[in-house]
mmCIF file of C-alpha atoms and ligand atoms in Angstrom:
data_model
loop_
_atom_site.group_PDB
_atom_site.id
_atom_site.type_symbol
_atom_site.label_atom_id
_atom_site.label_comp_id
_atom_site.label_asym_id
_atom_site.label_seq_id
_atom_site.Cartn_x
_atom_site.Cartn_y
_atom_site.Cartn_z
ATOM 1 C CA MET A 1081 116.512 48.644 2.645
ATOM 2 C CA ASP A 1082 119.950 47.410 2.974
ATOM 3 C CA SER A 1083 121.364 48.481 -0.416
ATOM 4 C CA GLN A 1084 124.413 46.100 -0.029
ATOM 5 C CA LEU A 1085 123.924 43.102 -2.345
ATOM 6 C CA LYS A 1086 123.610 39.992 -0.701
ATOM 7 C CA ASP A 1087 122.595 36.505 -1.740
ATOM 8 C CA SER A 1088 120.252 34.115 -0.113
ATOM 9 C CA PHE A 1089 123.421 32.090 1.252
ATOM 10 C CA GLY A 1090 124.446 35.235 2.930
ATOM 11 C CA ARG A 1091 127.367 36.140 0.561
ATOM 12 C CA GLU A 1092 127.883 39.538 0.162
ATOM 13 C CA ILE A 1093 128.489 40.634 -3.524
ATOM 14 C CA THR A 1094 131.194 43.232 -3.830
ATOM 15 C CA TYR A 1095 132.892 42.394 -7.249
ATOM 16 C CA LEU A 1096 131.609 42.926 -10.593
ATOM 17 C CA ARG A 1097 133.196 41.369 -13.836
ATOM 18 C CA LEU A 1098 131.927 43.485 -16.776
ATOM 19 C CA SER A 1099 132.614 42.059 -20.211
ATOM 20 C CA VAL A 1100 132.615 44.960 -22.468
ATOM 21 C CA THR A 1101 132.766 42.923 -25.767
ATOM 22 C CA ASP A 1102 132.417 39.301 -26.827
ATOM 23 C CA ARG A 1103 134.773 40.012 -29.796
ATOM 24 C CA CYS A 1104 138.545 38.850 -29.696
ATOM 25 C CA ASP A 1105 141.519 39.124 -31.965
ATOM 26 C CA LEU A 1106 142.689 35.711 -30.793
ATOM 27 C CA ARG A 1107 140.890 32.367 -30.881
ATOM 28 C CA CYS A 1108 142.220 30.343 -28.193
ATOM 29 C CA THR A 1109 141.414 26.850 -28.965
ATOM 30 C CA TYR A 1110 139.808 26.199 -25.439
ATOM 31 C CA CYS A 1111 137.684 29.427 -25.390
ATOM 32 C CA MET A 1112 136.280 29.608 -28.984
ATOM 33 C CA ALA A 1113 135.898 27.934 -32.275
ATOM 34 C CA GLU A 1114 137.833 29.639 -35.253
ATOM 35 C CA ASN A 1115 134.325 30.760 -36.679
ATOM 36 C CA MET A 1116 132.378 32.461 -34.077
ATOM 37 C CA THR A 1117 129.130 34.236 -34.787
ATOM 38 C CA PHE A 1118 129.485 37.269 -32.660
ATOM 39 C CA LEU A 1119 126.859 39.405 -30.951
ATOM 40 C CA PRO A 1120 125.242 41.796 -33.281
ATOM 41 C CA ARG A 1121 126.751 45.520 -32.708
ATOM 42 C CA LYS A 1122 123.336 47.078 -32.031
ATOM 43 C CA ASP A 1123 122.644 44.762 -29.033
ATOM 44 C CA LEU A 1124 125.539 46.123 -27.076
ATOM 45 C CA LEU A 1125 125.353 48.603 -24.420
ATOM 46 C CA THR A 1126 126.757 51.873 -25.171
ATOM 47 C CA LEU A 1127 129.731 52.841 -23.072
ATOM 48 C CA GLU A 1128 127.490 55.547 -21.422
ATOM 49 C CA GLU A 1129 125.065 52.508 -20.691
ATOM 50 C CA LEU A 1130 127.974 50.548 -19.032
ATOM 51 C CA ASP A 1131 128.866 53.447 -17.143
ATOM 52 C CA SER A 1132 125.427 54.273 -15.648
ATOM 53 C CA LEU A 1133 125.160 50.521 -14.794
ATOM 54 C CA CYS A 1134 128.539 50.549 -13.093
ATOM 55 C CA SER A 1135 127.476 53.418 -10.951
ATOM 56 C CA SER A 1136 123.928 51.503 -10.037
ATOM 57 C CA PHE A 1137 126.215 48.577 -9.067
ATOM 58 C CA ILE A 1138 128.578 50.740 -6.985
ATOM 59 C CA ALA A 1139 125.596 52.267 -5.089
ATOM 60 C CA ARG A 1140 124.649 48.588 -4.312
ATOM 61 C CA GLY A 1141 127.963 48.007 -2.687
ATOM 62 C CA ILE A 1142 130.369 46.649 -5.504
ATOM 63 C CA ARG A 1143 134.021 47.611 -4.533
ATOM 64 C CA LYS A 1144 135.854 46.165 -7.502
ATOM 65 C CA ILE A 1145 135.194 46.215 -11.121
ATOM 66 C CA ARG A 1146 137.308 43.927 -13.522
ATOM 67 C CA LEU A 1147 136.954 44.726 -17.166
ATOM 68 C CA THR A 1148 136.932 41.550 -19.218
ATOM 69 C CA GLY A 1149 135.667 40.147 -22.501
ATOM 70 C CA GLY A 1150 136.208 38.927 -25.260
ATOM 71 C CA GLU A 1151 139.109 41.084 -25.788
ATOM 72 C CA PRO A 1152 138.424 44.265 -23.670
ATOM 73 C CA LEU A 1153 140.978 46.350 -25.546
ATOM 74 C CA VAL A 1154 139.540 45.732 -28.860
ATOM 75 C CA ARG A 1155 136.460 47.715 -27.776
ATOM 76 C CA ARG A 1156 136.467 51.177 -29.121
ATOM 77 C CA ASP A 1157 137.377 54.069 -26.626
ATOM 78 C CA LEU A 1158 137.516 51.754 -23.973
ATOM 79 C CA MET A 1159 140.116 54.413 -22.401
ATOM 80 C CA GLY A 1160 137.581 57.189 -22.159
ATOM 81 C CA PHE A 1161 135.303 54.635 -20.330
ATOM 82 C CA ILE A 1162 137.872 53.811 -17.787
ATOM 83 C CA GLU A 1163 138.906 57.378 -17.527
ATOM 84 C CA ARG A 1164 135.236 58.321 -16.507
ATOM 85 C CA LEU A 1165 134.962 55.215 -14.461
ATOM 86 C CA SER A 1166 137.869 56.546 -12.423
ATOM 87 C CA ARG A 1167 136.090 59.216 -10.713
ATOM 88 C CA HIS A 1168 134.278 56.317 -8.552
ATOM 89 C CA ARG A 1169 137.701 55.232 -7.472
ATOM 90 C CA GLU A 1170 138.747 59.067 -6.824
ATOM 91 C CA SER A 1171 135.519 59.602 -4.690
ATOM 92 C CA GLY A 1172 136.384 56.645 -2.640
ATOM 93 C CA ALA A 1173 133.368 54.741 -3.785
ATOM 94 C CA LEU A 1174 135.179 51.949 -5.630
ATOM 95 C CA ASP A 1175 138.420 50.562 -4.367
ATOM 96 C CA GLU A 1176 139.958 49.007 -7.651
ATOM 97 C CA ILE A 1177 139.537 49.008 -11.538
ATOM 98 C CA THR A 1178 141.232 45.887 -13.042
ATOM 99 C CA LEU A 1179 141.271 44.583 -16.362
ATOM 100 C CA THR A 1180 141.995 40.908 -17.900
ATOM 101 C CA THR A 1181 143.607 41.139 -21.524
ATOM 102 C CA ASN A 1182 145.511 38.700 -23.746
ATOM 103 C CA GLY A 1183 148.027 41.387 -23.982
ATOM 104 C CA THR A 1184 147.948 42.015 -27.885
ATOM 105 C CA GLN A 1185 146.942 45.576 -27.762
ATOM 106 C CA LEU A 1186 148.897 46.551 -24.518
ATOM 107 C CA LYS A 1187 151.904 48.291 -26.090
ATOM 108 C CA ARG A 1188 149.271 51.189 -27.105
ATOM 109 C CA PHE A 1189 147.411 51.199 -23.942
ATOM 110 C CA ALA A 1190 149.650 50.520 -20.973
ATOM 111 C CA GLY A 1191 150.382 54.065 -20.227
ATOM 112 C CA ASP A 1192 146.865 55.336 -20.505
ATOM 113 C CA LEU A 1193 145.332 52.357 -18.082
ATOM 114 C CA LYS A 1194 147.925 53.426 -15.464
ATOM 115 C CA ALA A 1195 147.225 57.090 -16.017
ATOM 116 C CA TYR A 1196 143.305 56.302 -15.367
ATOM 117 C CA GLY A 1197 144.029 54.521 -12.216
ATOM 118 C CA VAL A 1198 144.246 50.799 -12.983
ATOM 119 C CA GLU A 1199 147.139 49.479 -10.660
ATOM 120 C CA ARG A 1200 146.865 45.825 -11.574
ATOM 121 C CA ILE A 1201 146.011 43.799 -14.677
ATOM 122 C CA ASN A 1202 145.964 40.021 -15.674
ATOM 123 C CA ILE A 1203 147.450 39.115 -18.888
ATOM 124 C CA SER A 1204 146.695 35.747 -20.361
ATOM 125 C CA LEU A 1205 149.790 33.858 -21.692
ATOM 126 C CA ASP A 1206 149.512 29.963 -22.056
ATOM 127 C CA SER A 1207 152.900 29.757 -23.931
ATOM 128 C CA ARG A 1208 156.210 31.598 -24.694
ATOM 129 C CA ASP A 1209 156.960 28.968 -27.468
ATOM 130 C CA PRO A 1210 156.009 30.435 -30.976
ATOM 131 C CA ASP A 1211 154.693 27.349 -32.243
ATOM 132 C CA THR A 1212 152.576 26.531 -29.314
ATOM 133 C CA PHE A 1213 151.293 30.141 -28.906
ATOM 134 C CA LEU A 1214 150.274 29.882 -32.616
ATOM 135 C CA LYS A 1215 148.657 26.410 -32.150
ATOM 136 C CA LEU A 1216 146.879 27.410 -29.074
ATOM 137 C CA THR A 1217 145.804 31.027 -30.273
ATOM 138 C CA ARG A 1218 145.405 30.152 -34.033
ATOM 139 C CA ARG A 1219 147.158 33.809 -34.316
ATOM 140 C CA ALA A 1220 150.847 34.605 -34.958
ATOM 141 C CA VAL A 1221 151.304 37.499 -32.324
ATOM 142 C CA LEU A 1222 153.375 36.475 -29.325
ATOM 143 C CA GLU A 1223 155.660 39.139 -29.979
ATOM 144 C CA ASP A 1224 153.192 41.629 -29.737
ATOM 145 C CA VAL A 1225 152.141 40.190 -26.277
ATOM 146 C CA LEU A 1226 155.578 39.939 -25.134
ATOM 147 C CA ARG A 1227 156.056 43.653 -26.116
ATOM 148 C CA GLY A 1228 152.838 44.653 -24.253
ATOM 149 C CA ILE A 1229 153.847 42.755 -21.217
ATOM 150 C CA GLU A 1230 156.977 44.877 -21.446
ATOM 151 C CA ALA A 1231 155.057 48.080 -21.873
ATOM 152 C CA ALA A 1232 152.821 47.363 -18.939
ATOM 153 C CA GLN A 1233 155.703 46.720 -16.829
ATOM 154 C CA GLU A 1234 157.332 49.977 -17.835
ATOM 155 C CA ALA A 1235 154.087 51.846 -17.270
ATOM 156 C CA GLY A 1236 154.419 50.491 -13.518
ATOM 157 C CA LEU A 1237 151.474 48.180 -13.743
ATOM 158 C CA LYS A 1238 151.249 45.257 -11.507
ATOM 159 C CA ILE A 1239 150.947 42.063 -13.703
ATOM 160 C CA LYS A 1240 149.409 38.621 -12.965
ATOM 161 C CA ILE A 1241 150.011 36.085 -15.761
ATOM 162 C CA ASN A 1242 146.900 33.656 -16.427
ATOM 163 C CA THR A 1243 147.874 30.546 -17.759
ATOM 164 C CA VAL A 1244 145.277 27.742 -18.549
ATOM 165 C CA ALA A 1245 146.796 24.200 -18.280
ATOM 166 C CA LEU A 1246 146.610 22.189 -21.418
ATOM 167 C CA LYS A 1247 147.135 18.306 -21.450
ATOM 168 C CA GLY A 1248 149.749 17.767 -24.034
ATOM 169 C CA THR A 1249 150.232 21.371 -25.217
ATOM 170 C CA ASN A 1250 151.723 23.587 -22.455
ATOM 171 C CA ASP A 1251 151.892 21.259 -19.503
ATOM 172 C CA ALA A 1252 155.788 20.712 -20.113
ATOM 173 C CA GLU A 1253 156.297 24.171 -20.299
ATOM 174 C CA ILE A 1254 154.562 25.474 -17.087
ATOM 175 C CA PRO A 1255 157.581 25.320 -14.804
ATOM 176 C CA GLU A 1256 159.673 27.400 -17.230
ATOM 177 C CA LEU A 1257 156.803 29.793 -17.693
ATOM 178 C CA MET A 1258 156.459 30.074 -13.849
ATOM 179 C CA THR A 1259 160.199 30.824 -13.437
ATOM 180 C CA TRP A 1260 160.021 33.441 -16.333
ATOM 181 C CA ALA A 1261 156.968 35.176 -14.809
ATOM 182 C CA HIS A 1262 158.599 35.188 -11.299
ATOM 183 C CA GLY A 1263 161.869 36.518 -12.617
ATOM 184 C CA LEU A 1264 160.267 39.327 -13.876
ATOM 185 C CA GLY A 1265 158.345 40.131 -10.544
ATOM 186 C CA MET A 1266 155.079 38.867 -11.894
ATOM 187 C CA ASP A 1267 152.686 36.635 -9.936
ATOM 188 C CA MET A 1268 151.123 33.620 -11.969
ATOM 189 C CA THR A 1269 147.882 31.827 -11.857
ATOM 190 C CA LEU A 1270 147.114 28.342 -13.149
ATOM 191 C CA ILE A 1271 143.564 27.524 -14.536
ATOM 192 C CA GLU A 1272 141.976 24.298 -15.128
ATOM 193 C CA VAL A 1273 140.075 24.285 -18.360
ATOM 194 C CA MET A 1274 136.055 24.514 -18.007
ATOM 195 C CA PRO A 1275 133.557 23.224 -20.179
ATOM 196 C CA LEU A 1276 131.966 26.511 -21.284
ATOM 197 C CA GLY A 1277 130.798 26.562 -25.155
ATOM 198 C CA ASP A 1278 131.134 24.498 -27.993
ATOM 199 C CA ILE A 1279 134.582 24.656 -29.534
ATOM 200 C CA ASP A 1280 136.312 22.620 -32.221
ATOM 201 C CA GLU A 1281 138.021 19.846 -30.090
ATOM 202 C CA ASP A 1282 137.007 17.660 -27.181
ATOM 203 C CA ARG A 1283 137.568 18.976 -23.836
ATOM 204 C CA VAL A 1284 138.419 15.608 -22.566
ATOM 205 C CA ASP A 1285 141.818 16.023 -24.630
ATOM 206 C CA GLN A 1286 142.493 19.487 -23.117
ATOM 207 C CA TYR A 1287 141.768 18.772 -19.325
ATOM 208 C CA LEU A 1288 144.733 18.750 -17.052
ATOM 209 C CA PRO A 1289 143.893 18.775 -13.276
ATOM 210 C CA LEU A 1290 146.048 20.949 -11.563
ATOM 211 C CA THR A 1291 146.573 18.124 -8.899
ATOM 212 C CA ALA A 1292 148.767 16.614 -11.374
ATOM 213 C CA VAL A 1293 150.537 19.827 -12.363
ATOM 214 C CA ARG A 1294 151.300 20.480 -8.698
ATOM 215 C CA ASP A 1295 152.806 17.102 -8.325
ATOM 216 C CA GLU A 1296 155.129 17.698 -11.263
ATOM 217 C CA LEU A 1297 156.121 21.140 -9.850
ATOM 218 C CA GLU A 1298 156.895 19.791 -6.482
ATOM 219 C CA LYS A 1299 159.544 17.499 -8.022
ATOM 220 C CA ARG A 1300 161.577 20.663 -8.772
ATOM 221 C CA PHE A 1301 160.173 23.468 -6.571
ATOM 222 C CA THR A 1302 159.199 23.934 -2.889
ATOM 223 C CA LEU A 1303 155.588 25.058 -2.692
ATOM 224 C CA ILE A 1304 154.438 26.591 0.522
ATOM 225 C CA ASP A 1305 150.709 26.924 1.092
ATOM 226 C CA THR A 1306 149.925 30.405 1.945
ATOM 227 C CA PRO A 1307 146.594 31.473 3.466
ATOM 228 C CA MET A 1308 146.581 34.267 1.081
ATOM 229 C CA LYS A 1309 142.907 34.993 0.036
ATOM 230 C CA THR A 1310 141.447 37.525 -2.644
ATOM 231 C CA GLY A 1311 137.872 36.609 -2.200
ATOM 232 C CA GLY A 1312 138.213 34.674 -5.206
ATOM 233 C CA PRO A 1313 138.516 31.118 -6.290
ATOM 234 C CA ALA A 1314 142.341 30.649 -6.497
ATOM 235 C CA ARG A 1315 144.429 29.014 -3.857
ATOM 236 C CA TYR A 1316 147.833 30.538 -3.250
ATOM 237 C CA VAL A 1317 151.271 28.849 -2.848
ATOM 238 C CA LYS A 1318 154.699 30.731 -2.400
ATOM 239 C CA VAL A 1319 157.454 29.142 -4.373
ATOM 240 C CA ALA A 1320 160.579 28.952 -2.311
ATOM 241 C CA GLU A 1321 163.111 28.849 -5.150
ATOM 242 C CA THR A 1322 161.493 31.877 -7.012
ATOM 243 C CA GLY A 1323 160.089 33.897 -4.243
ATOM 244 C CA GLY A 1324 157.032 34.388 -6.615
ATOM 245 C CA ILE A 1325 153.335 33.337 -5.923
ATOM 246 C CA LEU A 1326 151.571 30.661 -7.743
ATOM 247 C CA GLY A 1327 147.963 30.773 -7.622
ATOM 248 C CA MET A 1328 145.678 27.787 -8.703
ATOM 249 C CA ILE A 1329 142.122 28.070 -9.811
ATOM 250 C CA THR A 1330 140.628 24.443 -9.855
ATOM 251 C CA PRO A 1331 137.065 24.635 -10.464
ATOM 252 C CA LEU A 1332 137.045 20.863 -11.363
ATOM 253 C CA THR A 1333 139.071 19.325 -8.661
ATOM 254 C CA ASN A 1334 138.214 21.437 -5.982
ATOM 255 C CA ASN A 1335 135.115 23.417 -5.956
ATOM 256 C CA PHE A 1336 135.718 27.083 -4.739
ATOM 257 C CA CYS A 1337 132.032 28.366 -4.546
ATOM 258 C CA ALA A 1338 131.518 29.042 -0.888
ATOM 259 C CA GLY A 1339 133.674 32.297 -0.614
ATOM 260 C CA CYS A 1340 132.072 33.561 -4.017
ATOM 261 C CA ASN A 1341 131.794 37.326 -3.884
ATOM 262 C CA ARG A 1342 130.951 38.219 -7.687
ATOM 263 C CA VAL A 1343 128.542 38.669 -10.343
ATOM 264 C CA ARG A 1344 129.249 38.891 -14.215
ATOM 265 C CA VAL A 1345 127.599 41.101 -16.754
ATOM 266 C CA THR A 1346 127.790 40.874 -20.410
ATOM 267 C CA CYS A 1347 128.364 43.507 -23.147
ATOM 268 C CA THR A 1348 124.506 43.339 -23.812
ATOM 269 C CA GLY A 1349 123.479 43.606 -19.965
ATOM 270 C CA GLN A 1350 122.841 39.989 -19.098
ATOM 271 C CA ILE A 1351 123.757 39.320 -15.539
ATOM 272 C CA TYR A 1352 125.239 35.897 -14.709
ATOM 273 C CA THR A 1353 125.220 35.110 -11.042
ATOM 274 C CA CYS A 1354 127.160 31.847 -11.661
ATOM 275 C CA LEU A 1355 129.832 30.919 -14.255
ATOM 276 C CA GLY A 1356 128.901 27.501 -13.984
ATOM 277 C CA HIS A 1357 125.136 27.841 -14.802
ATOM 278 C CA GLY A 1358 123.219 29.370 -17.680
ATOM 279 C CA ASP A 1359 120.787 31.486 -15.712
ATOM 280 C CA LYS A 1360 120.895 35.092 -16.443
ATOM 281 C CA LEU A 1361 118.516 38.063 -16.188
ATOM 282 C CA ASP A 1362 118.243 41.062 -18.729
ATOM 283 C CA LEU A 1363 119.446 44.248 -17.361
ATOM 284 C CA ARG A 1364 119.169 46.078 -20.547
ATOM 285 C CA GLU A 1365 115.151 46.249 -20.770
ATOM 286 C CA ALA A 1366 115.292 47.596 -17.437
ATOM 287 C CA ILE A 1367 117.906 50.635 -17.948
ATOM 288 C CA ARG A 1368 116.397 51.330 -21.241
ATOM 289 C CA GLY A 1369 113.002 51.161 -19.798
ATOM 290 C CA SER A 1370 111.080 54.693 -18.277
ATOM 291 C CA ASN A 1371 112.041 53.573 -14.486
ATOM 292 C CA PRO A 1372 115.518 52.383 -14.702
ATOM 293 C CA ASP A 1373 116.602 52.935 -11.085
ATOM 294 C CA LEU A 1374 113.787 51.084 -9.815
ATOM 295 C CA GLU A 1375 113.616 48.389 -12.362
ATOM 296 C CA LEU A 1376 117.325 47.663 -12.026
ATOM 297 C CA ASP A 1377 117.048 47.591 -8.223
ATOM 298 C CA LYS A 1378 114.323 45.001 -8.671
ATOM 299 C CA LEU A 1379 116.270 42.867 -10.971
ATOM 300 C CA LEU A 1380 119.255 43.034 -8.787
ATOM 301 C CA ASN A 1381 117.641 41.865 -5.897
ATOM 302 C CA LEU A 1382 115.894 38.954 -8.232
ATOM 303 C CA ALA A 1383 119.545 38.050 -9.180
ATOM 304 C CA MET A 1384 120.654 37.704 -5.466
ATOM 305 C CA HIS A 1385 117.754 35.671 -4.838
ATOM 306 C CA GLN A 1386 118.485 33.282 -7.820
ATOM 307 C CA LYS A 1387 122.240 33.124 -7.397
ATOM 308 C CA PRO A 1388 123.118 29.293 -7.039
ATOM 309 C CA GLU A 1389 125.048 27.817 -4.055
ATOM 310 C CA LYS A 1390 127.552 26.256 -6.324
ATOM 311 C CA HIS A 1391 128.358 25.196 -9.948
ATOM 312 C CA HIS A 1392 128.254 21.758 -11.345
ATOM 313 C CA PHE A 1393 131.313 21.212 -13.834
ATOM 314 C CA ASP A 1394 132.772 17.915 -14.981
ATOM 315 C CA ILE A 1395 134.912 16.997 -17.577
ATOM 316 C CA SER A 1396 134.746 13.147 -17.718
ATOM 317 C CA GLU A 1397 132.608 12.015 -20.750
ATOM 318 C CA ARG A 1398 133.883 12.098 -24.120
ATOM 319 C CA GLY A 1399 131.815 13.782 -26.777
ATOM 320 C CA ALA A 1400 129.811 15.384 -23.754
ATOM 321 C CA ARG A 1401 128.066 18.711 -24.276
ATOM 322 C CA PRO A 1402 129.454 21.555 -22.712
ATOM 323 C CA ALA A 1403 128.221 22.129 -19.225
ATOM 324 C CA VAL A 1404 127.043 25.475 -20.217
ATOM 325 C CA THR A 1405 126.514 26.430 -23.879
ATOM 326 C CA ARG A 1406 127.901 30.060 -23.679
ATOM 327 C CA HIS A 1407 131.606 30.469 -24.269
ATOM 328 C CA MET A 1408 133.788 32.008 -21.829
ATOM 329 C CA SER A 1409 134.438 34.995 -23.991
ATOM 330 C CA VAL A 1410 130.710 36.015 -23.235
ATOM 331 C CA THR A 1411 131.255 36.562 -19.523
ATOM 332 C CA GLY A 1412 134.913 36.904 -19.397
ATOM 333 C CA GLY A 1413 135.914 34.310 -16.910
HETATM 334 N N1 LIG B 363 140.596 37.982 -23.625
HETATM 335 C C1 LIG B 363 140.903 38.212 -22.514
HETATM 336 C C2 LIG B 363 142.233 37.339 -21.960
HETATM 337 O O1 LIG B 363 142.225 36.015 -22.659
HETATM 338 O O2 LIG B 363 142.604 37.497 -21.036
HETATM 339 C C3 LIG B 363 139.900 38.301 -21.378
HETATM 340 C C4 LIG B 363 138.682 37.238 -21.447
HETATM 341 S S1 LIG B 363 139.123 35.559 -21.484
HETATM 342 C C5 LIG B 363 137.534 34.707 -21.551
HETATM 343 C C6 LIG B 363 139.491 35.578 -19.616
HETATM 344 C C7 LIG B 363 140.218 34.244 -19.219
HETATM 345 O O3 LIG B 363 139.582 33.106 -19.211
HETATM 346 C C8 LIG B 363 141.653 34.110 -19.790
HETATM 347 O O4 LIG B 363 142.470 33.770 -18.888
HETATM 348 C C9 LIG B 363 141.452 32.705 -20.627
HETATM 349 O O5 LIG B 363 142.415 32.088 -20.507
HETATM 350 C C10 LIG B 363 140.431 31.982 -19.753
HETATM 351 N N2 LIG B 363 139.532 31.105 -20.428
HETATM 352 C C11 LIG B 363 138.836 31.013 -21.422
HETATM 353 N N3 LIG B 363 137.995 30.062 -21.786
HETATM 354 C C12 LIG B 363 138.416 29.089 -20.855
HETATM 355 C C13 LIG B 363 137.837 27.723 -20.589
HETATM 356 N N4 LIG B 363 136.904 27.199 -21.336
HETATM 357 N N5 LIG B 363 138.478 27.299 -19.158
HETATM 358 C C14 LIG B 363 138.952 28.017 -18.482
HETATM 359 N N6 LIG B 363 139.678 29.270 -18.746
HETATM 360 C C15 LIG B 363 139.145 29.909 -19.937
HETATM 361 FE FE1 LIG B 364 140.346 35.731 -26.974
HETATM 362 FE FE2 LIG B 364 140.648 35.535 -24.056
HETATM 363 FE FE3 LIG B 364 139.159 33.811 -25.337
HETATM 364 FE FE4 LIG B 364 141.717 33.754 -25.904
HETATM 365 S S1 LIG B 364 140.831 33.392 -23.950
HETATM 366 S S2 LIG B 364 140.071 33.688 -27.442
HETATM 367 S S3 LIG B 364 142.068 35.809 -25.926
HETATM 368 S S4 LIG B 364 138.647 35.833 -25.241
#
């Protein structure tokens, strides 16, 4: 058997996004409701189980692992987990371990991340204005995030800022945020809000197509299309005036599925082969069973068979149910 994970459309799956917790210390309005019911702790895979799962994925051709959440840095002993995982990087079996974080805990962990072989991280920041940040995240911790970014830079981590474009909230600030990020040598990626999970607001009020953001940016900046590809959904432009790179993730205005190379696994061991579909398979039963290697292989083969060709997001109808009931914090984006 060819061990490389490949789906029925011929796409090789080399990228695993692993959510290590669904909990978070923020409550971003587009991601969560203020009152969330999180998964019972007993349902979570232990760090040992997550480690063994990663080894199985690596044996099936996964070359890159991104840790996400919820907020990954709130999971206890995540540093010990990353330290152990780094053996696969040292052996050459894995190219990269990365992390997506909201940055609140980075001041504490940036040095360890770098020491355990993490070279690049994504930090989510939608506003540098204290009032807007508070309104968006419902927590007054902007200073912690900014200190975290400084710590990550001092530790030598390469940083990409992820910003969700939100109508009437941070749209006017996006040019300034980009200039700030580029000025500090950080790339930036803008993301269209996706209809995942019930939140307290209507997504029609949040959704801002990046085509509109690009039009606005082009009034002030020269955006040069680049052929840069990371195997992910982002399209990249170089901004002549800042010299920085701006990525745009446009699931709604521009479907990006043809080059999809990834799967997502949640902290309870559910594998989702598409962010925009509810279909999942339970790997936890397999890894806790009597023949974990065989059962896991079977399930991964089935997952490859089930991976859909593309997602079907749509945000046009006011009051519509989310395309997928699961929140982004379950799979980590
Ligand atoms: N807590 C970490 C963070 O915020 O970076 C990691 C998990 S978070 C779910 C991953 C990314 O998904 C963040 O950049 C966040 O802004 C984005 N996100 C969350 N909900 C989203 C939604 N409904 N549509 C688009 N992006 C979303
Ligand atoms: Fe937490 Fe990240 Fe979701 Fe914000 S986007 S609530 S930081 S998981």
